[in-house]
mmCIF file with all atom_site columns, C-alpha atoms in Angstrom:
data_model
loop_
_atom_site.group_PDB
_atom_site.id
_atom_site.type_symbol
_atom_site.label_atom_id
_atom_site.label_alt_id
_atom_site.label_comp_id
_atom_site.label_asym_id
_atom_site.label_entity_id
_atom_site.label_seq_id
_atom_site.pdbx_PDB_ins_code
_atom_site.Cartn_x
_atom_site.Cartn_y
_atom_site.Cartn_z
_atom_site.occupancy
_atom_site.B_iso_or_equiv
_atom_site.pdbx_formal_charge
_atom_site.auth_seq_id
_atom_site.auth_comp_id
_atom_site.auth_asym_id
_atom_site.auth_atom_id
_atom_site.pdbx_PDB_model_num
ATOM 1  C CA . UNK A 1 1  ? 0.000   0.000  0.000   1.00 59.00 ? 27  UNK A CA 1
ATOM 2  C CA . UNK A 1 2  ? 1.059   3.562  -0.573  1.00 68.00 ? 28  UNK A CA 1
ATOM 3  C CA . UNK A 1 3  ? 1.947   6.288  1.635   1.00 76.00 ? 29  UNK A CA 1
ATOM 4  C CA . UNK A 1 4  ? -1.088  7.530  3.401   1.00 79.00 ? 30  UNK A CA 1
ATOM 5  C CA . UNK A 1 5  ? -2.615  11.478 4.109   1.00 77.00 ? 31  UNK A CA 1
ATOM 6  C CA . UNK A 1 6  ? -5.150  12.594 6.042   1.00 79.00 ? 32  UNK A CA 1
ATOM 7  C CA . UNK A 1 7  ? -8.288  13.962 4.576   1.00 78.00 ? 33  UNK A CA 1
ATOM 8  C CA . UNK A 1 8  ? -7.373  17.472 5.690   1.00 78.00 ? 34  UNK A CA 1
ATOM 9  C CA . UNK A 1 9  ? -4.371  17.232 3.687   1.00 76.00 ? 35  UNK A CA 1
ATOM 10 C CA . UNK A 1 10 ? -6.356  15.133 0.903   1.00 71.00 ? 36  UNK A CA 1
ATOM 11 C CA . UNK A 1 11 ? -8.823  18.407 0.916   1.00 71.00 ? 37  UNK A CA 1
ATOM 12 C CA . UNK A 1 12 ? -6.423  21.002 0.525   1.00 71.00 ? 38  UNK A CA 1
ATOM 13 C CA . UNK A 1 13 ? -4.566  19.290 -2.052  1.00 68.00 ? 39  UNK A CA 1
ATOM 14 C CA . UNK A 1 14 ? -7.522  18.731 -4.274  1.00 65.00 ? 40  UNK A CA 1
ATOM 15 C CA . UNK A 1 15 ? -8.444  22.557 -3.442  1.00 53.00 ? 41  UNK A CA 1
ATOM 16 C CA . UNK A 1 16 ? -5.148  23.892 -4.958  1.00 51.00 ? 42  UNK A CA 1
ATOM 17 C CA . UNK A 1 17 ? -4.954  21.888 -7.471  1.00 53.00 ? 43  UNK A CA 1
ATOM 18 C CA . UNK A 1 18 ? -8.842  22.401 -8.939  1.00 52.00 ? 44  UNK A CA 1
ATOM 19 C CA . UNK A 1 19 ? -8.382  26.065 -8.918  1.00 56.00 ? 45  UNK A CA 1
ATOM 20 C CA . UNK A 1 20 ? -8.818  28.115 -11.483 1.00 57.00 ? 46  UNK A CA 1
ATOM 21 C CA . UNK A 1 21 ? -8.633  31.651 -10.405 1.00 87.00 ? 47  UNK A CA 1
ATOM 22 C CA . UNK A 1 22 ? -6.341  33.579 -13.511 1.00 92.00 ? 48  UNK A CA 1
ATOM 23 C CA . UNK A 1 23 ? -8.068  33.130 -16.835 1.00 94.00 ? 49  UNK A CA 1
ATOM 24 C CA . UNK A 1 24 ? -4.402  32.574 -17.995 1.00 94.00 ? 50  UNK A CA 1
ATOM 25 C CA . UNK A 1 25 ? -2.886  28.979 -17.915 1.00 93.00 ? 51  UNK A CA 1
ATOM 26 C CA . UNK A 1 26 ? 0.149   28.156 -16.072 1.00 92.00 ? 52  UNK A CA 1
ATOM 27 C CA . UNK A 1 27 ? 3.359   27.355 -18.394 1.00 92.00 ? 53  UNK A CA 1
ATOM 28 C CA . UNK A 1 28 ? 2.512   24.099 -20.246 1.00 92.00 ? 54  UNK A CA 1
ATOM 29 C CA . UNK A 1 29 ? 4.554   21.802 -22.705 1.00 93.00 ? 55  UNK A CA 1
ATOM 30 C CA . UNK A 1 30 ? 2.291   23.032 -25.252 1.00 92.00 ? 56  UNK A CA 1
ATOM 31 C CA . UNK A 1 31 ? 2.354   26.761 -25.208 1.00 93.00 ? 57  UNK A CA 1
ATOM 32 C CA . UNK A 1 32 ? -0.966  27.529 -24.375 1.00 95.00 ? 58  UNK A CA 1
ATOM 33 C CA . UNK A 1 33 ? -2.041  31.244 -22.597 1.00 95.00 ? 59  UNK A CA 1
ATOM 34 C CA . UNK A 1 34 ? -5.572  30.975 -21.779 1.00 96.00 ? 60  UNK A CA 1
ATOM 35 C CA . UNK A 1 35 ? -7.431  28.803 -19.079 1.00 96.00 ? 61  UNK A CA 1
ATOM 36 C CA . UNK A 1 36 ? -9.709  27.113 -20.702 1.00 95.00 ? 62  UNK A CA 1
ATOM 37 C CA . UNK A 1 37 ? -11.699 25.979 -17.181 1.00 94.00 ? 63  UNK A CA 1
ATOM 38 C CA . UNK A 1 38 ? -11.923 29.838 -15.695 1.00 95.00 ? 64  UNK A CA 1
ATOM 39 C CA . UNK A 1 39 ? -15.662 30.196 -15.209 1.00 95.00 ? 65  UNK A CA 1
ATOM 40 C CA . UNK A 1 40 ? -16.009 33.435 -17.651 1.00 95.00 ? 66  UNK A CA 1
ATOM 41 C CA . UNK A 1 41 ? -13.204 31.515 -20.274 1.00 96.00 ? 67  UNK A CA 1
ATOM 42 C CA . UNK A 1 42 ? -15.637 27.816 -20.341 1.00 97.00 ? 68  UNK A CA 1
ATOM 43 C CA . UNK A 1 43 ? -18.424 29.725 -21.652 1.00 97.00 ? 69  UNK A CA 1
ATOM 44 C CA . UNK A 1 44 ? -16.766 31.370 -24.650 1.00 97.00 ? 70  UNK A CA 1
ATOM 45 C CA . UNK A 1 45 ? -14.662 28.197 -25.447 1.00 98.00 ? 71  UNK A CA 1
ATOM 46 C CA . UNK A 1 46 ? -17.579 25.979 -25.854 1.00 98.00 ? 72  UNK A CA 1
ATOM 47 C CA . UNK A 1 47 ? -19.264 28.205 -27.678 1.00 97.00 ? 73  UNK A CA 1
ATOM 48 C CA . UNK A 1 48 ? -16.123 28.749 -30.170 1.00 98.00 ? 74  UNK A CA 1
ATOM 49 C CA . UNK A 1 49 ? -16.419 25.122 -30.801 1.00 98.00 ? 75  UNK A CA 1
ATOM 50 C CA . UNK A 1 50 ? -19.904 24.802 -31.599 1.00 98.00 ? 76  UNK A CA 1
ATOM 51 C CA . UNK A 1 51 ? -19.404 27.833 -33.389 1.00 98.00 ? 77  UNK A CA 1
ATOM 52 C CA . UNK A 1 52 ? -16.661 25.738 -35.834 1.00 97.00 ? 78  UNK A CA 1
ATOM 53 C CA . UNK A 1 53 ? -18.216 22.865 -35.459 1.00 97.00 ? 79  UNK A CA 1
ATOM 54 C CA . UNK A 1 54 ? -15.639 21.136 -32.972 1.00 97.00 ? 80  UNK A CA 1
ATOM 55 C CA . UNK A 1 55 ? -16.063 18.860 -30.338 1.00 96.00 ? 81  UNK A CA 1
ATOM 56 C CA . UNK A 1 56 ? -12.225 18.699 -29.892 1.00 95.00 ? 82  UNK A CA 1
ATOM 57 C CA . UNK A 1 57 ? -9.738  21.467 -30.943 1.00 96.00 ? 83  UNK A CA 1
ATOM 58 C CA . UNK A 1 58 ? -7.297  20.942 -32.764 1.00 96.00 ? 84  UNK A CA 1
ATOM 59 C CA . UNK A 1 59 ? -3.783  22.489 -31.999 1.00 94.00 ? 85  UNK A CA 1
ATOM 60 C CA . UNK A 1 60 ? -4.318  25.907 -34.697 1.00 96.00 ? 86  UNK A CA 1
ATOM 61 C CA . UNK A 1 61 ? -7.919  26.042 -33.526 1.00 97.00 ? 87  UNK A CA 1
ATOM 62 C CA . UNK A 1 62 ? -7.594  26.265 -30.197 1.00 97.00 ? 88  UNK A CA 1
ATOM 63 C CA . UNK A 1 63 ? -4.389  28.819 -30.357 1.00 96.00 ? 89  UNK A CA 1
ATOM 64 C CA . UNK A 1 64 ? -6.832  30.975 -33.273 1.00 97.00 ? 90  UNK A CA 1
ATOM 65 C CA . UNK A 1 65 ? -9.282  30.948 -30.037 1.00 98.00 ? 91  UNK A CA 1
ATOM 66 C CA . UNK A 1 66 ? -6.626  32.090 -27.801 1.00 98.00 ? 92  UNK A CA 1
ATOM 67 C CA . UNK A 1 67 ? -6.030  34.688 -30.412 1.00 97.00 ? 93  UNK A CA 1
ATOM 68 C CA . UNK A 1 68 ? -9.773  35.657 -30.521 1.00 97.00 ? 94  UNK A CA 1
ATOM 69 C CA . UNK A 1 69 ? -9.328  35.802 -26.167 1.00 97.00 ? 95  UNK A CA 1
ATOM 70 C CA . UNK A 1 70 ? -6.056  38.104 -26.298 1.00 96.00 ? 96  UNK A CA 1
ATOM 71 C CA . UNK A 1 71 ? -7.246  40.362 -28.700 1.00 96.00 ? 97  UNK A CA 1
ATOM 72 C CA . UNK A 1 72 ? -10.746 40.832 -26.095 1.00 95.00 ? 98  UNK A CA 1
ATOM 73 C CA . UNK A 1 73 ? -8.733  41.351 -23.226 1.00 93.00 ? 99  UNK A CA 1
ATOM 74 C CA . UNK A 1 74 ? -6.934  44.439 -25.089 1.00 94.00 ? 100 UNK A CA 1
ATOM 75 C CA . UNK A 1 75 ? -9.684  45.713 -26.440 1.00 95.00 ? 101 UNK A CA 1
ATOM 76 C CA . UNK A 1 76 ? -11.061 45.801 -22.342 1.00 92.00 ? 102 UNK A CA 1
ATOM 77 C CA . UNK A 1 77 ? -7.864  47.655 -21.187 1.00 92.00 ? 103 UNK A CA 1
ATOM 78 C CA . UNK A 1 78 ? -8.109  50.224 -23.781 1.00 91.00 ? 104 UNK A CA 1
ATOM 79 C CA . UNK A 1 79 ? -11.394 50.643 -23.230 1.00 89.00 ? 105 UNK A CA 1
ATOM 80 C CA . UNK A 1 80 ? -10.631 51.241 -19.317 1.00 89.00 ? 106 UNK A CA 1
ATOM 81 C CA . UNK A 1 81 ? -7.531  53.231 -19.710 1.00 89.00 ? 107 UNK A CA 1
ATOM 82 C CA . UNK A 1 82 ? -9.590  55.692 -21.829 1.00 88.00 ? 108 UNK A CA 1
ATOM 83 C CA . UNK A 1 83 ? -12.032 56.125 -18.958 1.00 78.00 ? 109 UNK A CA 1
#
């Protein structure tokens, strides 16, 4: 049997490692930006692939939606820095 951990310790573990608080991904092998599980990211990335017609992305796709993402957040900052 393996090493075990209390269920405090079980808790916060699964805690950390489900969050999803920055709409940006942490460095991955595969160069994506954007988290695609932040609540207000999930709703435009399923709708993106209905929107194609995807169930799965494939590797352009999803960085053309990450593209789509960026250019949204910029738009937002100018739009705040002007006011």
């Amino acid at each position: 049997m393996g090493k075990k951990i209390s269920w405090e310790d079980a808790e916060r573990l699964g805690v950390q490692k489900n969050k999803s608080e920055s709409i940006y991904a942490p460095q991955n092998k595969y160069g994506y930006k954007i988290n695609i599980n932040h609540p207000n990211i999930r709703p435009l990335y399923d709708k993106f692939k209905r929107s194609i017609g995807a169930i799965i992305l494939s590797d352009t796709e999803r960085l053309r939606f990450e593209a789509l993402i960026t250019g949204m957040i910029e738009r937002r900052q100018l739009k705040n820095e002007r006011n």
